[in-house]
XYZ file of C-alpha atoms in Angstrom:
587
model
C -89.120 113.694 162.177
C -92.731 114.719 161.611
C -93.451 111.238 160.314
C -91.654 109.749 163.271
C -93.952 111.613 165.634
C -97.092 109.975 164.211
C -96.726 106.588 165.994
C -96.048 108.439 169.238
C -99.281 110.431 168.787
C -101.159 107.198 168.137
C -99.710 105.672 171.291
C -100.633 108.752 173.336
C -104.189 108.585 171.956
C -104.424 104.916 172.932
C -103.240 105.720 176.440
C -105.854 108.458 176.785
C -108.547 105.977 175.736
C -107.344 103.453 178.313
C -105.964 101.003 175.705
C -102.571 99.290 175.960
C -99.879 100.625 173.622
C -99.777 99.037 170.236
C -96.971 96.495 169.720
C -96.479 97.982 166.266
C -95.956 101.412 167.789
C -93.252 100.343 170.205
C -91.560 98.234 167.515
C -91.552 100.926 164.842
C -90.238 103.753 166.996
C -88.049 102.296 169.779
C -85.681 105.260 169.583
C -88.299 107.914 170.469
C -88.862 108.659 174.178
C -92.535 108.984 175.031
C -93.658 112.401 176.331
C -90.181 113.942 175.973
C -88.843 116.558 173.567
C -85.486 118.101 172.728
C -84.662 121.789 173.024
C -86.122 122.473 169.561
C -89.476 120.907 170.403
C -88.863 117.703 168.446
C -89.515 114.223 169.943
C -86.464 113.221 171.985
C -84.284 110.508 170.454
C -83.273 107.962 173.076
C -79.748 107.351 171.845
C -78.739 111.016 171.672
C -80.583 112.526 174.645
C -80.911 112.114 178.381
C -79.059 109.440 180.311
C -76.151 109.735 182.699
C -74.251 112.404 180.774
C -77.196 114.804 180.900
C -77.908 113.959 184.531
C -74.262 114.533 185.491
C -74.331 118.047 184.017
C -77.402 118.800 186.117
C -75.895 117.312 189.282
C -72.916 119.685 189.020
C -75.323 122.577 189.649
C -76.735 120.894 192.774
C -73.227 120.214 194.118
C -72.335 123.911 193.834
C -75.660 124.972 195.375
C -75.096 122.848 198.467
C -71.479 123.989 198.730
C -72.560 127.635 198.615
C -75.652 127.591 200.843
C -74.186 125.504 203.635
C -70.757 127.131 203.339
C -72.357 130.507 204.018
C -74.729 129.315 206.753
C -72.410 127.278 208.992
C -69.792 130.024 209.326
C -71.934 133.152 209.276
C -72.411 133.564 213.048
C -68.704 134.279 213.788
C -68.671 136.915 211.018
C -71.837 138.617 212.238
C -70.684 138.713 215.854
C -66.974 139.365 215.291
C -66.982 141.700 212.287
C -70.485 143.163 212.035
C -70.786 143.340 215.861
C -74.287 141.898 216.120
C -75.500 140.129 219.250
C -75.494 136.333 219.431
C -79.304 136.088 219.291
C -79.545 138.478 216.322
C -76.772 136.587 214.526
C -78.474 133.232 215.106
C -81.750 134.630 213.781
C -80.023 136.008 210.678
C -78.746 132.522 209.846
C -82.052 130.735 210.444
C -83.945 133.388 208.466
C -81.512 132.932 205.564
C -81.916 129.148 205.596
C -85.673 129.407 206.083
C -86.036 131.752 203.127
C -83.898 129.443 200.957
C -86.161 126.459 201.621
C -89.472 128.339 201.597
C -88.685 129.914 198.235
C -88.599 126.384 196.815
C -92.403 126.522 196.791
C -92.286 129.684 194.679
C -89.632 128.173 192.418
C -91.678 125.021 191.925
C -94.787 127.033 191.074
C -92.907 129.123 188.506
C -91.259 126.041 186.982
C -94.467 123.995 186.719
C -96.643 126.840 185.470
C -94.540 129.268 183.433
C -90.849 128.666 182.781
C -90.256 124.938 182.970
C -87.480 123.322 184.976
C -84.634 124.079 182.576
C -85.133 127.848 182.475
C -85.891 127.958 186.203
C -82.562 126.259 186.976
C -80.602 128.484 184.587
C -82.112 131.754 185.826
C -81.937 130.742 189.497
C -78.277 129.773 189.168
C -77.504 133.181 187.701
C -79.419 134.872 190.543
C -77.513 132.820 193.098
C -74.201 133.835 191.512
C -75.264 137.491 191.646
C -76.179 137.146 195.322
C -72.809 135.628 196.162
C -71.067 138.406 194.208
C -72.861 141.008 196.344
C -71.962 139.042 199.472
C -68.323 138.900 198.372
C -68.289 142.658 197.843
C -69.869 143.283 201.256
C -67.041 141.380 202.966
C -64.253 142.820 200.799
C -65.040 146.547 200.631
C -63.808 148.365 203.777
C -66.720 150.799 203.633
C -69.208 147.959 203.922
C -67.779 146.776 207.264
C -67.945 148.730 210.523
C -64.793 149.934 212.308
C -63.623 147.842 215.281
C -65.869 148.293 218.300
C -68.726 149.970 216.425
C -71.962 148.307 215.312
C -72.750 147.917 211.629
C -74.838 150.659 210.052
C -78.156 150.058 208.330
C -76.567 150.501 204.911
C -73.812 147.990 205.679
C -76.324 145.419 206.923
C -78.558 146.216 203.942
C -75.869 145.227 201.435
C -75.072 142.077 203.439
C -78.721 141.037 203.585
C -79.196 141.852 199.881
C -76.459 139.356 199.056
C -77.886 136.751 201.436
C -81.454 136.926 200.168
C -80.497 137.076 196.493
C -78.566 133.877 197.191
C -81.624 132.441 198.968
C -83.853 133.342 196.007
C -81.526 131.560 193.600
C -81.228 128.568 195.921
C -85.006 128.217 196.222
C -85.596 128.252 192.488
C -82.711 125.886 191.825
C -83.527 123.283 194.492
C -87.169 123.138 193.420
C -86.270 121.855 189.953
C -82.892 120.115 189.997
C -84.066 116.685 191.183
C -87.116 116.744 188.896
C -85.180 117.830 185.801
C -82.509 115.243 186.546
C -85.098 112.458 186.755
C -86.623 113.708 183.467
C -83.454 112.463 181.740
C -84.514 108.848 182.360
C -87.525 107.037 180.907
C -89.019 105.231 183.899
C -92.226 104.277 182.066
C -91.263 102.190 179.038
C -87.584 101.357 179.570
C -86.695 99.087 182.546
C -82.982 99.790 182.148
C -83.499 103.547 182.356
C -85.855 103.039 185.308
C -83.035 101.348 187.208
C -80.671 104.154 186.245
C -83.124 106.718 187.596
C -83.196 104.911 190.955
C -79.410 105.167 191.017
C -79.685 108.835 190.053
C -81.442 109.634 193.341
C -78.666 107.831 195.199
C -76.052 109.945 193.436
C -78.176 113.024 194.041
C -78.098 112.431 197.800
C -74.381 111.569 197.625
C -73.526 114.863 195.931
C -75.619 116.803 198.440
C -73.547 115.199 201.185
C -70.298 115.759 199.264
C -71.154 119.424 198.813
C -71.915 119.672 202.520
C -68.601 118.030 203.372
C -66.635 120.415 201.140
C -68.548 123.376 202.579
C -67.786 122.648 206.231
C -64.145 121.730 205.624
C -62.462 123.335 202.619
C -64.710 126.369 202.219
C -64.845 127.230 205.920
C -61.048 126.841 206.127
C -60.579 129.229 203.182
C -62.945 131.749 204.811
C -61.093 131.658 208.129
C -57.509 131.472 206.832
C -57.513 133.451 203.579
C -60.516 135.652 204.261
C -64.186 135.622 203.452
C -63.784 137.470 200.132
C -61.690 134.536 198.910
C -64.162 131.958 200.223
C -67.239 133.698 198.844
C -65.426 134.563 195.614
C -64.642 130.874 195.140
C -68.388 130.200 195.428
C -69.102 132.733 192.671
C -66.544 131.027 190.423
C -67.967 127.568 191.225
C -71.555 128.655 190.514
C -70.539 130.317 187.235
C -68.633 127.201 186.166
C -71.619 125.034 187.079
C -73.912 127.253 184.999
C -71.595 126.927 182.000
C -71.588 123.127 182.353
C -75.372 123.096 182.720
C -75.935 125.227 179.613
C -73.463 123.110 177.645
C -75.810 120.147 177.988
C -78.816 121.945 176.474
C -78.737 119.980 173.202
C -78.766 116.661 175.098
C -81.501 117.346 177.637
C -84.965 115.829 177.544
C -87.771 118.283 178.232
C -91.284 117.574 179.527
C -94.332 119.738 178.910
C -95.646 122.051 181.598
C -98.338 120.354 183.674
C -99.371 123.231 185.929
C -98.695 123.680 189.606
C -100.416 121.428 192.169
C -100.845 124.559 194.280
C -103.170 125.878 191.580
C -105.282 122.709 191.862
C -105.506 123.048 195.653
C -106.525 126.691 195.310
C -109.091 125.846 192.616
C -110.724 123.096 194.706
C -110.809 125.262 197.829
C -112.285 128.262 196.009
C -114.875 126.136 194.183
C -115.959 124.501 197.454
C -116.393 127.915 199.050
C -118.264 129.261 196.031
C -120.687 126.290 196.138
C -121.121 126.331 199.925
C -124.822 127.199 199.664
C -125.656 124.461 197.125
C -127.283 121.217 198.339
C -124.892 118.282 198.600
C -125.934 115.173 196.598
C -126.606 112.151 198.808
C -124.834 109.824 196.385
C -121.184 110.720 195.597
C -121.719 109.161 192.169
C -123.769 112.248 191.279
C -120.708 114.468 191.663
C -118.623 115.561 188.683
C -115.764 113.146 188.027
C -113.318 111.962 185.387
C -115.838 110.003 183.295
C -118.052 113.080 182.915
C -115.007 115.256 182.232
C -113.928 112.928 179.414
C -117.406 113.031 177.965
C -117.236 116.829 178.025
C -113.976 116.738 176.084
C -111.699 117.878 178.947
C -108.039 116.855 179.038
C -107.696 114.470 181.993
C -104.642 112.594 180.800
C -102.534 111.272 183.649
C -105.444 111.353 186.107
C -106.331 108.102 187.856
C -109.808 107.910 189.357
C -109.623 107.699 193.143
C -112.114 106.073 195.522
C -114.374 108.328 197.525
C -113.479 109.020 201.181
C -115.617 110.426 203.952
C -113.268 113.031 205.348
C -113.203 116.734 204.518
C -116.667 116.475 202.973
C -116.858 120.251 202.595
C -114.303 120.077 199.781
C -116.647 117.817 197.803
C -118.802 120.862 197.105
C -116.152 121.766 194.515
C -117.430 118.803 192.423
C -121.065 119.918 192.424
C -122.168 120.724 188.890
C -123.366 124.314 188.773
C -124.645 126.384 185.876
C -122.730 129.417 187.128
C -119.239 127.891 187.214
C -117.206 124.888 186.078
C -116.856 122.066 188.587
C -113.687 120.349 189.691
C -113.663 116.571 189.323
C -114.180 114.426 192.417
C -110.736 112.957 191.732
C -109.261 116.460 191.974
C -111.041 116.807 195.316
C -109.779 113.427 196.560
C -106.210 114.380 195.628
C -106.524 117.532 197.703
C -107.961 115.427 200.542
C -104.858 113.236 200.429
C -102.703 116.308 200.910
C -104.890 117.463 203.815
C -104.508 114.067 205.511
C -100.731 114.426 205.259
C -100.646 117.810 206.969
C -100.570 116.520 210.603
C -97.484 114.448 209.771
C -95.991 117.411 207.943
C -96.605 119.753 210.909
C -95.056 117.433 213.502
C -91.773 117.196 211.568
C -91.145 120.953 211.712
C -89.580 121.020 215.246
C -86.861 118.615 214.095
C -85.604 121.306 211.738
C -85.586 123.758 214.655
C -83.113 121.480 216.435
C -81.086 121.099 213.238
C -80.828 124.890 212.965
C -78.963 125.057 216.280
C -76.071 123.132 214.731
C -75.311 126.128 212.496
C -75.897 128.803 215.119
C -75.393 128.338 218.873
C -73.353 125.139 218.532
C -70.927 127.074 216.307
C -70.881 129.868 218.920
C -70.002 127.266 221.566
C -67.165 125.929 219.425
C -65.824 129.448 218.953
C -65.065 129.805 222.710
C -63.747 126.269 223.291
C -60.298 124.769 222.825
C -60.164 124.012 219.103
C -56.579 122.790 218.912
C -56.452 119.585 216.928
C -53.612 117.417 218.209
C -52.354 118.750 221.526
C -52.397 121.731 223.837
C -49.201 122.965 222.168
C -50.523 122.701 218.611
C -50.878 125.964 216.705
C -53.519 124.644 214.309
C -57.107 125.290 215.375
C -60.187 123.771 213.821
C -62.455 126.511 212.410
C -65.594 126.706 214.535
C -67.839 126.229 211.514
C -66.016 123.037 210.547
C -67.493 121.166 213.522
C -70.465 120.570 211.232
C -68.288 117.974 209.502
C -69.296 115.550 212.247
C -72.950 116.121 211.378
C -72.263 115.352 207.715
C -70.108 112.333 208.635
C -72.930 111.009 210.792
C -75.319 111.215 207.833
C -72.847 109.453 205.543
C -72.404 106.666 208.121
C -76.033 106.267 209.213
C -77.632 105.821 205.776
C -75.429 102.922 204.566
C -75.334 101.402 208.083
C -79.109 101.082 208.058
C -79.425 99.934 204.426
C -76.430 97.559 204.390
C -76.217 96.286 207.977
C -79.328 96.795 210.101
C -81.924 96.122 207.396
C -80.404 92.842 206.116
C -79.872 91.702 209.731
C -83.515 92.403 210.617
C -84.710 90.483 207.566
C -82.464 87.553 208.377
C -83.525 87.377 212.025
C -87.234 87.701 211.288
C -87.209 85.667 208.054
C -89.334 88.473 206.631
C -88.056 89.881 203.310
C -90.098 93.061 203.889
C -88.820 93.722 207.420
C -87.652 97.237 208.070
C -88.799 100.621 209.273
C -91.738 102.264 207.544
C -91.362 105.931 206.512
C -93.224 107.131 209.623
C -91.129 104.870 211.861
C -87.965 106.298 210.332
C -89.179 109.816 211.039
C -89.974 108.881 214.662
C -86.415 107.587 215.130
C -85.095 110.890 213.761
C -87.293 112.885 216.155
C -86.131 110.768 219.106
C -82.475 111.313 218.214
C -83.024 115.072 217.919
C -84.495 115.201 221.438
C -81.516 113.207 222.780
C -79.180 115.614 220.962
C -80.636 118.588 222.837
C -80.298 116.761 226.168
C -76.652 116.050 225.319
C -76.090 119.662 224.228
C -77.516 120.962 227.509
C -75.258 118.710 229.598
C -72.153 119.625 227.578
C -72.877 123.364 227.805
C -73.385 123.105 231.572
C -70.008 121.386 231.866
C -68.320 123.946 229.593
C -69.674 126.927 231.527
C -68.739 125.426 234.894
C -65.216 124.692 233.649
C -64.763 128.202 232.257
C -65.605 129.738 235.643
C -62.736 127.962 237.379
C -59.014 127.593 236.858
C -59.351 124.567 234.580
C -58.117 124.850 230.989
C -60.630 125.518 228.239
C -62.921 122.620 227.451
C -62.073 120.643 224.314
C -64.311 121.359 221.360
C -64.605 117.625 220.727
C -67.146 117.403 223.546
C -69.586 118.881 221.023
C -69.188 115.896 218.693
C -71.994 113.772 220.272
C -74.661 116.439 219.714
C -73.574 116.918 216.096
C -73.506 113.151 215.578
C -76.967 112.632 217.086
C -78.523 115.391 214.984
C -76.802 114.030 211.864
C -78.069 110.501 212.515
C -81.499 111.956 213.215
C -81.434 113.798 209.897
C -80.467 110.598 208.068
C -83.555 108.838 209.427
C -85.921 111.811 209.258
C -84.777 112.995 205.793
C -85.152 109.597 204.133
C -88.398 108.918 205.988
C -89.932 112.275 205.023
C -88.878 112.015 201.386
C -90.217 108.467 201.147
C -93.457 109.439 202.904
C -94.211 112.463 200.754
C -93.316 110.700 197.494
C -95.374 107.645 198.438
C -98.427 109.432 199.815
C -98.719 112.443 197.520
C -101.323 111.959 194.767
C -99.919 110.898 191.438
C -100.800 114.229 189.885
C -99.033 116.158 192.662
C -95.653 114.446 192.787
C -93.859 117.699 192.035
C -95.245 119.135 195.257
C -93.759 116.391 197.438
C -90.313 117.998 197.412
C -91.855 121.367 198.219
C -93.733 119.942 201.198
C -90.570 118.357 202.532
C -88.432 121.457 202.077
C -91.110 123.660 203.613
C -90.656 121.773 206.921
C -87.002 122.853 206.851
C -88.022 126.437 206.177
C -90.663 126.576 208.904
C -88.290 124.861 211.340
C -85.783 127.658 210.772
C -88.465 130.321 211.200
C -89.699 128.576 214.366
C -86.145 128.713 215.681
C -86.097 132.457 215.011
C -89.375 132.905 216.900
C -88.209 130.837 219.893
C -84.843 132.609 220.078
C -86.538 136.022 219.879
C -89.020 135.131 222.620
C -86.390 133.605 224.912
C -84.023 136.527 224.393
C -86.796 139.001 225.275
C -88.031 137.110 228.346
C -84.799 135.763 229.878
C -81.056 136.343 230.141
C -80.196 132.894 228.800
C -78.900 134.051 225.401
C -76.206 136.639 226.094
C -73.335 137.684 223.857
C -70.930 136.255 226.465
C -71.876 132.569 226.717
C -70.199 132.312 230.131
C -72.676 134.830 231.551
C -75.765 133.289 229.935
C -77.644 130.020 230.298
C -77.472 128.412 226.898
C -77.960 125.059 228.625
C -81.411 126.174 229.776
C -82.259 127.069 226.175
C -81.193 123.584 225.099
C -83.346 122.031 227.845
C -86.291 124.026 226.498
C -85.701 122.661 223.003
C -85.380 119.150 224.447
C -88.780 119.521 226.122
C -90.349 120.861 222.906
C -88.814 117.976 220.948
C -90.098 115.390 223.425
C -93.634 116.818 223.360
C -93.545 116.941 219.557
C -92.371 113.311 219.436
C -95.425 112.249 221.448
C -97.687 114.232 219.120
C -96.040 112.685 216.068
C -96.459 109.149 217.421
C -100.150 109.833 218.053
C -100.573 111.141 214.493
C -98.552 108.319 212.933
C -100.511 105.590 214.739
C -103.736 106.878 213.220
C -102.395 107.335 209.692
C -103.316 104.795 207.013
C -101.004 104.485 204.004
C -102.518 104.750 200.535
C -101.657 101.127 199.780
C -103.731 99.990 202.781
C -106.828 102.063 202.077
C -108.406 99.614 199.651
C -108.871 97.078 202.452
C -111.026 99.493 204.482
C -114.657 99.195 203.458
C -116.990 102.161 203.535
C -120.205 101.495 205.451
C -122.465 103.433 203.108
C -121.250 104.017 199.607
C -118.485 101.514 198.955
C -115.764 104.113 199.285
C -112.973 104.126 201.777
C -113.011 105.121 205.400
C -109.656 106.665 206.226
C -108.485 107.491 209.715
C -105.733 110.108 209.581
């Protein structure tokens, strides 16, 4: 095996020197995967590592994560209000804080995985932490001493155990989600094997499918078990599922392909920012060619493998001070600076997608509270079977499952046929704008439905059917289908090549901040008005929805303004710089 590694080292050296790989190299060692190792540190053998079997073992973990996280979130409000005796606003904030922490911790998980542990260990440890969190949550719902007596509020100790279980689960979720998609894609060689490249593209399709399948199982089977058999049974089933998923994941250790640690992109951003601040008093060279860049770094013997020299841009010129050569400190390369600039240019788009997630959060909080007081009988007014309030989220998931293939298989081919343009279709930013528009329409619909429900409850009319909530769930689900795909495509396409691992973190951080923004809005509205009362019939939830509709509409206008000024990376080369031959970018 040591002899087998020699051609691979020669090929890597040729790549570093900018030469094409040797035909002899690829012919002699076709069974060795470039830049991949097995669990013992040996070069990975193509025939006995990676591929669909390894990816499937990894996907099982993601299926169980989605089942657990969403299964807890969508049905937590009824438990907090009915059993723990919290107010509706406090219960809604507990859910959004839990979801926000789960997504925000993905940034921490990604940093740990890229810098210290690697994706494999991060997934294994995070899965174990998630199982421990769900075990604590199961105990908090099963032990009589950890629940308050009827009519009394929960004590601090009882809430403390509940929140310990929730945030241990969130910690495990954050670490797991940050690495699952990346480690799964590591099982395919998308550089030198066209067949494996096509399989990796299909992997992302299956990844999204299993996320949706886990969501569907969470809002149907798991919520039903929680409501009919009891939460200890529902949460206990999650513990068993996570443990089984961990066993399956560990069983594939001998087959996995591992990649070396490359360091966190967050460290690069911090290094560039700190170096620019440290050099703030130094004179800026008039010619950008005098700044430290990849060619000088290579001459100095630095490892710049994988870095592609980027053209100079005129924005965020302060950051270029990080590339000034100083005798007192090492300089960052100008390419490092330009990569950070690319991230900075993406931030306005990133910021204007956060309010969408605030709307999405309402589908697991106040919309579930609405369903809880409506007529949830399935077939007729005499039926004894009632749909669990948390299961209304199934319409959101169904909308996602319908919208994605409808666009890809119906609308997109039709647009290309009508326009005779094989590239016709929505750009990533256009997809996001459609998602933002649908979210604003969802809040308008929710406000009208809540007004009708409250008016009907004040009279002698029978309780309003819960199916009137379906349009708002469907609109938010369709909006997520457009916004999710658009955001993922945008961040993957526009993130610098050396920062691809951060694209998922940027996307998931919008979900986290959207949840935290929801918490802030709910807290402010609850303190300033009487809209959000424990008894929905005495409050004005419709006014709260109108407020969110107005915020969504204003955010949509801001997003359109930002998107119209954004220039995609692939279009930048056509924009000539007036002075130094670089690129003028309007973001």
